[in-house]
Coordinates of C-alpha atoms in Angstrom, one line a residue:
Chain G
M1 CA 129.8 40.1 68.9
D2 CA 130.1 39.6 72.7
E3 CA 131.4 42.1 75.2
S4 CA 134.9 40.6 75.2
D5 CA 135.1 40.9 71.3
L6 CA 133.7 44.4 71.3
H7 CA 136.4 45.3 73.9
F8 CA 139.1 43.6 71.9
W9 CA 138.3 45.1 68.5
K10 CA 137.8 48.5 70.1
S11 CA 141.3 48.3 71.5
I12 CA 142.6 47.4 68.0
A13 CA 140.8 50.4 66.5
I14 CA 142.3 52.8 69.1
K15 CA 145.8 51.3 68.5
M16 CA 145.2 51.9 64.8
T17 CA 144.2 55.4 65.3
D18 CA 147.3 56.1 67.4
Q19 CA 149.7 54.5 65.1
V20 CA 148.3 56.2 62.0
E21 CA 148.4 59.6 63.7
K22 CA 152.0 59.1 64.8
A23 CA 153.1 57.8 61.3
I24 CA 151.5 60.7 59.3
S25 CA 152.3 63.6 61.7
P26 CA 155.8 64.4 60.2
L27 CA 154.1 64.6 56.7
I28 CA 151.4 67.1 57.6
G29 CA 151.6 70.3 55.5
T30 CA 154.6 69.0 53.4
K31 CA 154.8 68.7 49.6
E32 CA 156.1 65.2 49.9
A33 CA 152.9 64.0 51.6
G34 CA 151.0 64.8 48.4
E35 CA 153.2 63.0 45.9
I36 CA 151.4 60.4 43.9
I37 CA 153.1 57.0 44.4
R38 CA 150.9 54.7 42.4
M39 CA 147.3 53.9 41.6
G40 CA 145.1 52.6 44.4
A41 CA 142.8 49.6 44.3
D42 CA 139.8 51.9 43.7
G43 CA 141.4 53.3 40.6
T44 CA 142.3 56.7 42.1
P45 CA 145.9 57.8 42.6
S46 CA 147.5 57.0 46.0
K47 CA 149.4 59.7 47.6
L48 CA 152.4 59.0 49.9
I49 CA 150.6 60.1 53.1
D50 CA 147.6 57.8 52.2
L51 CA 150.0 54.8 51.8
V52 CA 151.9 55.6 55.0
A53 CA 148.5 55.7 56.8
E54 CA 147.2 52.5 55.3
D55 CA 150.5 50.5 56.0
E56 CA 149.9 51.2 59.7
V57 CA 146.3 50.1 59.4
I58 CA 147.4 46.8 57.9
E59 CA 150.2 46.3 60.4
V60 CA 147.9 46.8 63.4
L61 CA 145.4 44.3 62.0
V62 CA 148.2 41.8 61.4
S63 CA 149.4 42.3 65.0
S64 CA 145.9 41.5 66.2
K65 CA 146.6 37.8 65.3
R66 CA 142.9 37.3 64.6
P67 CA 141.4 36.6 61.2
V68 CA 139.9 39.9 59.9
T69 CA 138.9 41.3 56.5
L70 CA 140.1 44.8 55.6
I71 CA 138.4 47.1 53.1
S72 CA 140.5 50.1 52.4
E73 CA 140.9 52.5 49.5
E74 CA 144.4 51.9 48.4
I75 CA 144.9 48.2 49.1
G76 CA 141.4 47.0 48.3
T77 CA 139.6 44.2 50.1
I78 CA 142.1 41.7 51.7
K79 CA 142.0 39.0 54.2
I80 CA 144.5 39.2 57.1
N81 CA 145.5 36.3 59.5
S82 CA 143.2 33.9 57.6
S83 CA 145.7 31.1 58.3
P84 CA 147.7 30.9 61.5
N85 CA 151.1 31.8 60.2
E86 CA 150.1 33.9 57.2
Y87 CA 152.7 36.5 56.1
I88 CA 151.1 39.7 54.7
D89 CA 153.4 41.2 52.0
I90 CA 152.0 44.7 51.8
E91 CA 154.3 45.6 48.8
A92 CA 153.2 42.5 46.8
L93 CA 149.5 43.3 47.6
R94 CA 150.0 46.9 46.5
N95 CA 151.7 45.7 43.2
A96 CA 148.6 43.5 42.6
Q97 CA 146.8 46.8 42.3
G98 CA 143.2 46.4 41.2
K99 CA 143.4 42.6 41.6
N100 CA 142.6 42.9 45.3
L101 CA 139.2 44.4 44.4
R102 CA 137.8 40.9 43.9
N103 CA 134.2 40.0 43.2
T104 CA 132.7 40.6 46.7
E105 CA 130.4 37.6 46.5
D106 CA 133.2 35.1 45.9
F107 CA 135.2 36.8 48.6
Y108 CA 132.7 36.3 51.4
N109 CA 131.4 32.9 50.3
S110 CA 134.8 31.4 51.0
S111 CA 133.9 30.9 54.6
N112 CA 130.7 30.2 56.7
D113 CA 132.0 31.5 60.0
P114 CA 131.1 35.0 61.3
Q115 CA 133.7 37.4 59.9
I116 CA 135.0 40.7 61.3
I117 CA 135.4 43.3 58.6
F118 CA 137.4 46.5 59.2
V119 CA 136.2 49.2 56.8
V120 CA 138.8 51.9 57.1
D121 CA 139.5 55.2 55.5
P122 CA 143.1 55.6 56.9
L123 CA 143.1 59.3 56.0
D124 CA 139.9 61.1 55.2
G125 CA 140.6 64.6 54.0
T126 CA 144.0 63.8 52.4
S127 CA 144.2 67.1 50.5
N128 CA 143.6 69.0 53.8
A129 CA 146.4 67.0 55.5
V130 CA 148.8 68.0 52.7
K131 CA 147.8 71.7 53.0
K132 CA 147.4 71.6 56.8
I133 CA 143.8 72.7 56.6
P134 CA 142.5 71.4 59.9
A135 CA 140.0 68.7 58.9
F136 CA 141.6 65.3 58.3
G137 CA 141.5 62.0 60.2
I138 CA 140.9 58.4 60.3
S139 CA 137.5 56.6 59.9
I140 CA 137.1 53.0 61.2
A141 CA 134.0 51.0 61.0
I142 CA 133.9 47.4 62.3
A143 CA 131.3 45.1 60.9
E144 CA 130.4 41.6 61.9
Y145 CA 129.1 39.5 59.0
T146 CA 127.7 36.0 59.0
P147 CA 127.6 34.6 55.5
T148 CA 124.1 34.4 54.3
K149 CA 122.3 35.3 51.1
D150 CA 123.0 39.0 51.6
L151 CA 126.5 40.5 51.2
P152 CA 127.8 42.7 54.1
S153 CA 126.3 46.1 54.2
L154 CA 126.1 49.2 56.3
N155 CA 123.6 47.4 58.5
D156 CA 126.3 45.0 59.7
V157 CA 128.5 47.8 61.2
K158 CA 128.7 47.3 64.9
M159 CA 131.2 50.0 65.9
G160 CA 132.6 53.2 64.6
F161 CA 135.6 55.4 65.4
I162 CA 136.7 58.7 63.9
K163 CA 139.5 61.0 64.9
N164 CA 140.2 64.5 63.6
F165 CA 144.0 64.4 63.8
A166 CA 144.1 68.2 63.4
T167 CA 142.2 68.8 66.7
G168 CA 142.5 65.6 68.5
D169 CA 138.7 65.2 68.7
F170 CA 137.7 61.5 69.0
Y171 CA 134.3 60.2 68.0
E172 CA 133.1 56.7 68.9
V173 CA 130.0 54.7 68.7
I174 CA 128.8 51.2 69.4
K175 CA 125.6 49.9 67.9
D176 CA 122.6 50.4 70.3
K177 CA 124.7 52.5 72.6
E178 CA 125.3 56.3 72.8
S179 CA 127.5 58.4 70.5
L180 CA 130.5 59.9 72.3
V181 CA 132.9 62.7 71.5
N182 CA 136.1 62.6 73.7
G183 CA 134.2 60.2 76.0
K184 CA 131.2 62.4 76.5
K185 CA 127.7 61.6 75.3
V186 CA 126.5 63.9 72.5
S187 CA 123.2 64.9 71.0
P188 CA 122.3 66.3 67.6
S189 CA 120.8 69.7 66.9
I190 CA 117.2 70.5 67.7
Q191 CA 117.1 73.3 65.0
T192 CA 114.1 72.6 62.7
S193 CA 114.3 75.8 60.6
L194 CA 116.5 75.9 57.5
N195 CA 116.7 79.6 57.8
H196 CA 118.6 79.2 60.9
S197 CA 120.6 76.2 59.9
S198 CA 124.3 75.7 59.6
M199 CA 124.9 73.0 57.1
G200 CA 127.8 71.1 55.6
A201 CA 127.1 70.8 51.9
F202 CA 129.2 69.1 49.2
I203 CA 127.7 70.7 46.2
Y204 CA 130.4 71.6 43.8
G205 CA 130.2 69.5 40.7
T206 CA 126.5 68.8 41.3
K207 CA 123.6 70.2 39.3
F208 CA 122.9 73.6 40.8
S209 CA 119.2 73.4 40.1
Q210 CA 119.1 70.7 42.8
I211 CA 120.5 72.8 45.5
N212 CA 119.9 76.4 44.5
N213 CA 117.0 76.7 46.8
I214 CA 118.8 75.2 49.8
C215 CA 121.7 77.5 49.4
K216 CA 119.6 80.6 49.2
I217 CA 117.7 79.8 52.4
I218 CA 120.3 78.3 54.8
R219 CA 122.0 80.5 57.4
R220 CA 125.5 79.1 57.1
M221 CA 127.2 76.7 54.7
R222 CA 130.4 74.8 55.4
I223 CA 132.6 72.6 53.3
L224 CA 135.6 71.4 55.4
G225 CA 136.5 68.7 53.0
S226 CA 136.3 65.6 55.2
V227 CA 133.0 63.8 54.8
A228 CA 133.6 61.4 57.8
L229 CA 134.2 64.3 60.1
E230 CA 131.5 66.6 58.8
L231 CA 128.8 63.8 58.9
S232 CA 129.9 63.2 62.5
Y233 CA 129.2 66.9 63.1
V234 CA 125.5 66.1 62.7
G235 CA 125.8 63.7 65.6
N236 CA 127.1 66.2 68.1
G237 CA 125.2 69.2 66.7
A238 CA 128.2 71.1 65.3
Y239 CA 126.2 71.0 62.0
D240 CA 122.4 71.1 61.9
A241 CA 122.6 69.1 58.7
F242 CA 125.0 67.7 56.1
M243 CA 124.3 66.8 52.5
D244 CA 126.5 65.3 49.8
L245 CA 124.5 65.3 46.5
R246 CA 127.4 64.5 44.3
G247 CA 126.2 60.8 44.2
N248 CA 129.7 59.4 44.1
L249 CA 130.4 59.3 47.9
R250 CA 131.9 55.9 48.8
V251 CA 129.7 53.9 51.2
V252 CA 132.9 52.7 53.0
D253 CA 133.9 56.3 53.8
I254 CA 130.7 57.0 55.7
A255 CA 130.4 53.5 57.4
A256 CA 131.5 54.7 60.8
A257 CA 129.9 58.2 60.7
K258 CA 126.5 56.8 59.7
L259 CA 126.3 54.8 62.8
F260 CA 127.5 57.7 64.8
V261 CA 124.7 60.0 63.5
E262 CA 122.0 57.3 64.0
Q263 CA 123.0 56.4 67.6
S264 CA 123.2 60.1 68.5
G265 CA 119.5 60.4 67.5
G266 CA 120.0 62.1 64.2
L267 CA 118.6 61.0 60.9
I268 CA 120.5 59.9 57.7
T269 CA 119.1 58.9 54.3
D270 CA 120.1 59.1 50.7
Q271 CA 119.0 62.0 48.4
A272 CA 115.6 60.3 47.8
G273 CA 114.9 60.1 51.6
L274 CA 115.5 56.3 51.6
P275 CA 117.5 54.4 54.3
L276 CA 121.2 53.9 53.5
N277 CA 122.1 50.3 53.2
G278 CA 124.9 50.2 50.6
L279 CA 127.2 47.2 50.4
L280 CA 130.5 47.3 52.1
N281 CA 132.8 47.4 49.1
L282 CA 134.9 50.1 47.4
S283 CA 132.6 50.4 44.3
S284 CA 129.4 51.1 46.3
R285 CA 128.4 54.8 46.1
T286 CA 125.6 57.0 47.6
S287 CA 124.3 60.4 48.3
I288 CA 123.5 61.7 51.7
I289 CA 121.1 63.9 53.5
A290 CA 121.7 63.9 57.3
T291 CA 119.9 66.1 59.8
G292 CA 119.7 66.4 63.6
N293 CA 116.0 65.8 63.5
K294 CA 113.1 64.6 61.5
D295 CA 111.6 68.0 61.0
L296 CA 114.6 69.6 59.4
H297 CA 114.9 66.5 57.2
K298 CA 111.4 67.0 56.0
E299 CA 112.1 70.7 55.4
I300 CA 115.1 69.9 53.2
M301 CA 113.2 67.2 51.2
K302 CA 110.3 69.6 50.7
I303 CA 112.6 72.3 49.4
M304 CA 114.4 69.9 47.1
E305 CA 111.0 68.9 45.8
V306 CA 111.9 65.3 46.1
I307 CA 108.9 64.6 48.3
Chain P
M1 CA 156.5 104.0 61.7
D2 CA 160.2 103.4 62.6
E3 CA 161.7 100.1 63.6
S4 CA 161.2 100.8 67.3
D5 CA 157.5 101.6 66.8
L6 CA 157.0 98.5 64.6
H7 CA 158.6 96.4 67.3
F8 CA 156.5 98.0 70.0
W9 CA 153.2 97.5 68.3
K10 CA 154.0 94.0 67.2
S11 CA 154.7 93.1 70.8
I12 CA 151.3 94.6 71.6
A13 CA 149.6 92.5 68.9
I14 CA 151.2 89.3 70.2
K15 CA 150.2 90.1 73.7
M16 CA 146.7 90.7 72.5
T17 CA 146.7 87.4 70.6
D18 CA 147.8 85.5 73.7
Q19 CA 145.4 87.1 76.1
V20 CA 142.4 86.7 73.8
E21 CA 143.2 83.1 73.2
K22 CA 143.6 82.5 77.0
A23 CA 140.3 84.2 77.8
I24 CA 138.1 82.4 75.3
S25 CA 139.6 79.0 75.6
P26 CA 137.2 77.8 78.4
L27 CA 134.3 78.9 76.3
I28 CA 135.2 77.0 73.1
G29 CA 132.4 74.5 72.2
T30 CA 130.1 75.6 75.0
K31 CA 126.5 76.8 74.6
E32 CA 127.2 79.7 76.9
A33 CA 129.8 81.1 74.4
G34 CA 127.0 81.7 71.9
E35 CA 124.5 83.5 74.1
I36 CA 123.6 86.8 72.8
I37 CA 124.4 89.5 75.3
R38 CA 123.6 92.7 73.5
M39 CA 123.7 94.5 70.2
G40 CA 127.1 95.4 68.9
A41 CA 128.2 98.8 67.5
D42 CA 127.8 97.4 64.0
G43 CA 124.2 96.5 64.6
T44 CA 124.6 92.8 64.8
P45 CA 124.1 90.8 68.0
S46 CA 127.2 90.4 70.2
K47 CA 127.8 86.9 71.7
L48 CA 129.4 86.3 75.0
I49 CA 132.5 84.9 73.5
D50 CA 132.9 87.9 71.2
L51 CA 132.6 90.3 74.2
V52 CA 135.1 88.3 76.3
A53 CA 137.5 88.5 73.4
E54 CA 137.0 92.2 72.7
D55 CA 137.4 93.1 76.4
E56 CA 141.0 91.6 76.2
V57 CA 141.7 93.5 73.1
I58 CA 140.7 96.8 74.8
E59 CA 142.6 96.0 78.0
V60 CA 145.8 95.2 76.2
L61 CA 145.6 98.5 74.3
V62 CA 144.9 100.5 77.5
S63 CA 148.0 98.7 79.0
S64 CA 150.1 99.9 76.1
K65 CA 149.8 103.4 77.6
R66 CA 150.2 105.0 74.1
P67 CA 147.4 106.8 72.3
V68 CA 145.7 104.5 69.9
T69 CA 142.4 104.2 68.0
L70 CA 140.6 100.9 68.0
I71 CA 138.1 99.8 65.4
S72 CA 136.3 96.6 66.5
E73 CA 132.9 95.0 65.7
E74 CA 131.2 95.2 69.1
I75 CA 132.6 98.3 70.7
G76 CA 132.8 100.4 67.4
T77 CA 135.5 103.0 66.9
I78 CA 137.1 104.3 70.1
K79 CA 140.1 106.3 71.2
I80 CA 142.2 104.8 73.9
N81 CA 144.9 106.6 76.0
S82 CA 144.2 109.8 74.2
S83 CA 144.8 111.8 77.4
P84 CA 147.5 110.7 79.9
N85 CA 145.3 109.5 82.7
E86 CA 142.3 108.5 80.7
Y87 CA 140.1 105.9 82.2
I88 CA 138.4 103.5 79.8
D89 CA 135.0 102.3 81.0
I90 CA 134.3 99.4 78.7
E91 CA 130.9 98.8 80.1
A92 CA 129.9 102.5 79.6
L93 CA 131.2 102.3 76.1
R94 CA 129.2 99.2 75.4
N95 CA 126.1 100.8 76.8
A96 CA 126.6 103.7 74.4
Q97 CA 126.0 101.1 71.7
G98 CA 125.9 102.5 68.2
K99 CA 126.9 105.8 69.4
N100 CA 130.6 104.8 69.2
L101 CA 130.2 104.4 65.5
R102 CA 130.7 108.1 65.0
N103 CA 131.1 109.9 61.7
T104 CA 134.6 108.7 60.7
E105 CA 135.6 112.1 59.2
D106 CA 134.9 114.0 62.5
F107 CA 136.7 111.3 64.4
Y108 CA 140.0 111.6 62.6
N109 CA 140.0 115.3 62.1
S110 CA 140.2 115.9 65.8
S111 CA 144.0 115.6 65.6
N112 CA 146.8 116.3 63.1
D113 CA 149.4 113.9 64.6
P114 CA 150.1 110.6 63.0
Q115 CA 147.7 108.1 64.6
I116 CA 148.0 104.4 65.2
I117 CA 144.8 102.5 64.4
F118 CA 144.2 98.9 65.5
V119 CA 141.6 97.3 63.3
V120 CA 140.7 94.1 65.2
D121 CA 138.4 91.2 64.7
P122 CA 138.8 89.8 68.2
L123 CA 137.2 86.5 67.1
D124 CA 136.7 85.7 63.4
G125 CA 134.6 82.6 63.0
T126 CA 132.6 83.0 66.2
S127 CA 130.0 80.4 65.2
N128 CA 132.8 77.9 64.6
A129 CA 134.3 78.6 68.1
V130 CA 130.9 78.0 69.7
K131 CA 130.6 74.6 67.8
K132 CA 134.3 73.8 68.1
I133 CA 134.7 73.7 64.3
P134 CA 138.4 74.2 63.9
A135 CA 138.6 77.6 62.1
F136 CA 138.4 80.6 64.4
G137 CA 140.9 83.1 65.4
I138 CA 142.0 86.7 65.9
S139 CA 142.7 89.2 63.1
I140 CA 144.8 92.3 63.9
A141 CA 145.7 95.0 61.4
I142 CA 147.8 98.0 62.5
A143 CA 147.5 101.1 60.4
E144 CA 149.4 104.3 60.6
Y145 CA 147.4 107.4 59.5
T146 CA 148.4 110.9 59.1
P147 CA 145.3 113.1 58.8
T148 CA 145.1 114.5 55.3
K149 CA 142.1 114.8 52.9
D150 CA 141.8 111.1 52.7
L151 CA 140.3 109.0 55.5
P152 CA 142.3 106.0 56.7
S153 CA 142.0 103.0 54.3
L154 CA 143.4 99.5 53.7
N155 CA 146.4 101.3 52.1
D156 CA 147.4 102.6 55.5
V157 CA 147.8 99.1 57.0
K158 CA 151.4 98.5 58.0
M159 CA 151.2 95.2 59.8
G160 CA 148.9 92.2 60.0
F161 CA 148.6 89.3 62.6
I162 CA 146.2 86.4 62.4
K163 CA 146.1 83.4 64.6
N164 CA 143.9 80.3 64.2
F165 CA 143.3 79.4 67.8
A166 CA 142.1 75.9 66.9
T167 CA 145.4 75.0 65.4
G168 CA 147.9 77.4 66.8
D169 CA 149.0 78.6 63.4
F170 CA 150.2 82.2 63.4
Y171 CA 150.3 84.4 60.4
E172 CA 152.2 87.6 60.4
V173 CA 153.2 90.3 57.8
I174 CA 154.8 93.7 57.8
K175 CA 154.4 96.0 54.8
D176 CA 157.2 95.6 52.3
K177 CA 158.5 92.4 54.1
E178 CA 157.7 88.7 53.7
S179 CA 154.6 86.9 54.9
L180 CA 155.3 84.4 57.6
V181 CA 153.4 81.4 59.0
N182 CA 154.8 80.3 62.4
G183 CA 158.0 82.3 61.6
K184 CA 158.6 80.8 58.2
K185 CA 158.4 82.6 54.8
V186 CA 155.5 81.3 52.7
S187 CA 154.6 81.6 49.1
P188 CA 151.2 81.3 47.3
S189 CA 150.1 78.7 44.9
I190 CA 151.5 78.5 41.3
Q191 CA 148.4 76.7 40.1
T192 CA 147.1 78.5 37.1
S193 CA 144.3 76.0 36.0
L194 CA 140.9 76.3 37.6
N195 CA 140.2 72.7 36.9
H196 CA 143.0 71.7 39.3
S197 CA 142.2 74.5 41.9
S198 CA 141.2 74.2 45.5
M199 CA 139.2 77.3 46.3
G200 CA 137.6 78.8 49.3
A201 CA 134.3 80.2 48.2
F202 CA 131.7 82.1 50.2
I203 CA 128.8 81.6 47.8
Y204 CA 125.7 80.9 49.8
G205 CA 123.3 83.8 49.7
T206 CA 124.7 85.0 46.4
K207 CA 123.2 84.8 42.9
F208 CA 124.1 81.4 41.7
S209 CA 124.2 82.6 38.1
Q210 CA 127.4 84.4 39.1
I211 CA 129.2 81.4 40.3
N212 CA 127.6 78.5 38.7
N213 CA 130.4 78.3 36.1
I214 CA 133.2 78.5 38.7
C215 CA 131.7 75.7 40.9
K216 CA 131.3 73.4 38.0
I217 CA 134.9 73.7 37.0
I218 CA 137.0 73.9 40.2
R219 CA 138.5 70.8 41.6
R220 CA 137.7 71.4 45.3
M221 CA 135.6 73.9 47.1
R222 CA 136.0 74.8 50.8
I223 CA 134.1 77.0 53.2
L224 CA 135.6 76.9 56.6
G225 CA 133.7 79.9 57.9
S226 CA 136.5 82.2 58.8
V227 CA 137.3 84.8 56.1
A228 CA 140.5 86.1 57.7
L229 CA 142.0 82.6 57.9
E230 CA 140.8 81.5 54.5
L231 CA 142.0 84.6 52.8
S232 CA 145.4 84.0 54.5
Y233 CA 145.3 80.5 53.0
V234 CA 145.9 82.1 49.6
G235 CA 149.1 83.6 51.0
N236 CA 150.6 80.3 52.0
G237 CA 149.1 78.3 49.1
A238 CA 146.7 76.2 51.2
Y239 CA 144.1 77.5 48.9
D240 CA 144.8 78.3 45.2
A241 CA 142.1 81.0 45.4
F242 CA 139.5 82.5 47.7
M243 CA 136.4 84.4 46.7
D244 CA 133.7 86.1 48.7
L245 CA 131.0 87.4 46.4
R246 CA 128.3 88.1 49.0
G247 CA 129.4 91.8 48.7
N248 CA 128.8 92.4 52.4
L249 CA 132.2 91.4 53.7
R250 CA 133.5 94.0 56.2
V251 CA 136.7 95.7 55.0
V252 CA 138.0 95.7 58.6
D253 CA 137.7 91.9 58.7
I254 CA 140.1 91.4 55.9
A255 CA 142.5 94.3 56.7
A256 CA 145.3 92.0 58.0
A257 CA 144.8 89.1 55.6
K258 CA 144.8 91.4 52.6
L259 CA 148.4 92.6 53.4
F260 CA 149.3 89.0 54.1
V261 CA 148.2 87.9 50.6
E262 CA 149.8 90.8 48.9
Q263 CA 153.2 90.5 50.6
S264 CA 153.3 86.8 49.9
G265 CA 153.1 87.6 46.2
G266 CA 149.4 86.7 45.8
L267 CA 146.8 88.9 44.1
I268 CA 143.7 90.4 45.6
T269 CA 140.9 92.5 44.1
D270 CA 137.2 93.0 44.4
Q271 CA 134.7 91.2 42.2
A272 CA 135.2 93.7 39.4
G273 CA 139.0 93.1 39.4
L274 CA 139.7 96.4 40.9
P275 CA 142.2 97.1 43.8
L276 CA 140.8 96.9 47.3
N277 CA 141.1 100.2 49.1
G278 CA 138.1 100.4 51.3
L279 CA 137.9 102.8 54.3
L280 CA 138.8 101.5 57.7
N281 CA 135.4 101.7 59.3
L282 CA 132.7 99.2 60.3
S283 CA 130.3 100.2 57.6
S284 CA 132.8 99.7 54.7
R285 CA 132.0 96.5 52.7
T286 CA 133.5 94.7 49.8
S287 CA 133.7 91.5 47.7
I288 CA 136.9 89.6 47.1
I289 CA 138.7 87.6 44.5
A290 CA 142.1 86.5 45.8
T291 CA 144.5 84.1 43.9
G292 CA 148.0 82.9 44.1
N293 CA 148.9 84.3 40.8
K294 CA 147.8 86.6 38.0
D295 CA 147.0 83.8 35.6
L296 CA 144.5 82.1 37.9
H297 CA 142.9 85.5 38.6
K298 CA 142.4 86.1 34.9
E299 CA 141.0 82.7 34.5
I300 CA 138.4 83.4 37.2
M301 CA 137.5 86.8 35.8
K302 CA 137.1 85.3 32.3
I303 CA 134.8 82.6 33.6
M304 CA 132.7 85.1 35.6
E305 CA 132.4 87.1 32.4
V306 CA 133.3 90.3 34.2
I307 CA 136.2 91.0 31.9

């Protein structure tokens, strides 16, 4: 992706952020927002506020007038502007339900040109938005994929944009560049002692034996309920560490925040300490251990007796 | 307290909220905010942002020109305006350190007139404010106490005011009246099934055997890191339930939110299911189980095998 393309797609991501924020704002904290409208492409129920957010995402991509693939929770994986005068009927796509979630291999083999893929969580922290708990926002990862033997994965992500709509904080990152919050360069925590660590930890529903030791030792534990935002907190040091050990975290939900953590200088692996390189599709799942630095990561792995 | 007194002290509480918010706002998200300046009256370290907030609290009470007792974390328990031209030297009081934390009995027996007590947490969620994690604010409980055999307790609280400075949401309650958020009457959750419950749960540092069962069964768990705000969430239904089982929660920190939950129609007890009636002093501690309704409370007690 050259500078001009980076600039173009960044402007689309910012437009997307603005339009989604505007569209959902009247719904924040309302009962209506949480009404289940249909089943999404990923097999989980779609709430009104999720669909309102995703409609804006699709519309902004259509308005870009460039061919682009969208991967998003409710609509699935779709191609947009693949032919010059293509008409995108969102309602028809939604009615197709799970059918949009095609075999990823077939999907990408249909072309040999480099493709732009928008991996979007239009509203991360939906239940927070419905209850007006101040951690919900958009996550946008932009990947560039040239069809080869490998399918598109987290390694292909070139840019990430995350906004907490409740606070207005805007997180952005471009591969091989700095991680920024509200335009300012950020750094992760230098805390190396678990005893003094504040950690985001999605632990409910996990085996307690796995994390009992961690919870006993850490200074502070937080669960805000928005993985994209809380993972980004490792990038700017708001959290010393973040872990999600439930094992069913969608790869697409962390696509932007993972790059944000890495480019800030933080460390992110799965629960076994291995690099994250999941495929960019809705069925791909992972666990996460992210820290501000290597020493704290080692500390966590040691305590979990994985190493 | 008659209507005119209620009105007067409410206006003082609102002035306090505004002044604290204004004073701390330049410090949010800064390293300076978290610098430890001295030890507080309660024996824990006072951070710069806590002291800045508390100074405003004291100044507003001095400016009220009426005799009032303040109970606050850093300064301890102090009398303000007890003689007509009293001069409050905040710095001297701070230097007295733990000495302000006098024997409560002696303190209240010094007068037989009804006394107004402000129980204030100038900044609940300090570490969030330092890291710009969006859950921090002020908690103000106003109690009226007529010296008798009993010392002032949670039962003497007549009004409560809580503001989340990160979102601007303002929670207010007057005894025997409705609980309001941003001026609108709120109701707690009618969810009676733990399986479908979203719960705030301060569990790190507790015995996991106590809560293992709860964590396995609940739908969503949250830990924002501000007990006053999260307890208030039970009042407006943002949380179906809230529990803090660490057993070292300060009674003064929940004095406002407890009334808010009760007047909304929610239920609040300690871990044993008993009414909360802790004394209003800095050494008084408790555990909490708060729910939107009786059925969910029973459900929790059953699972914890306390009943």
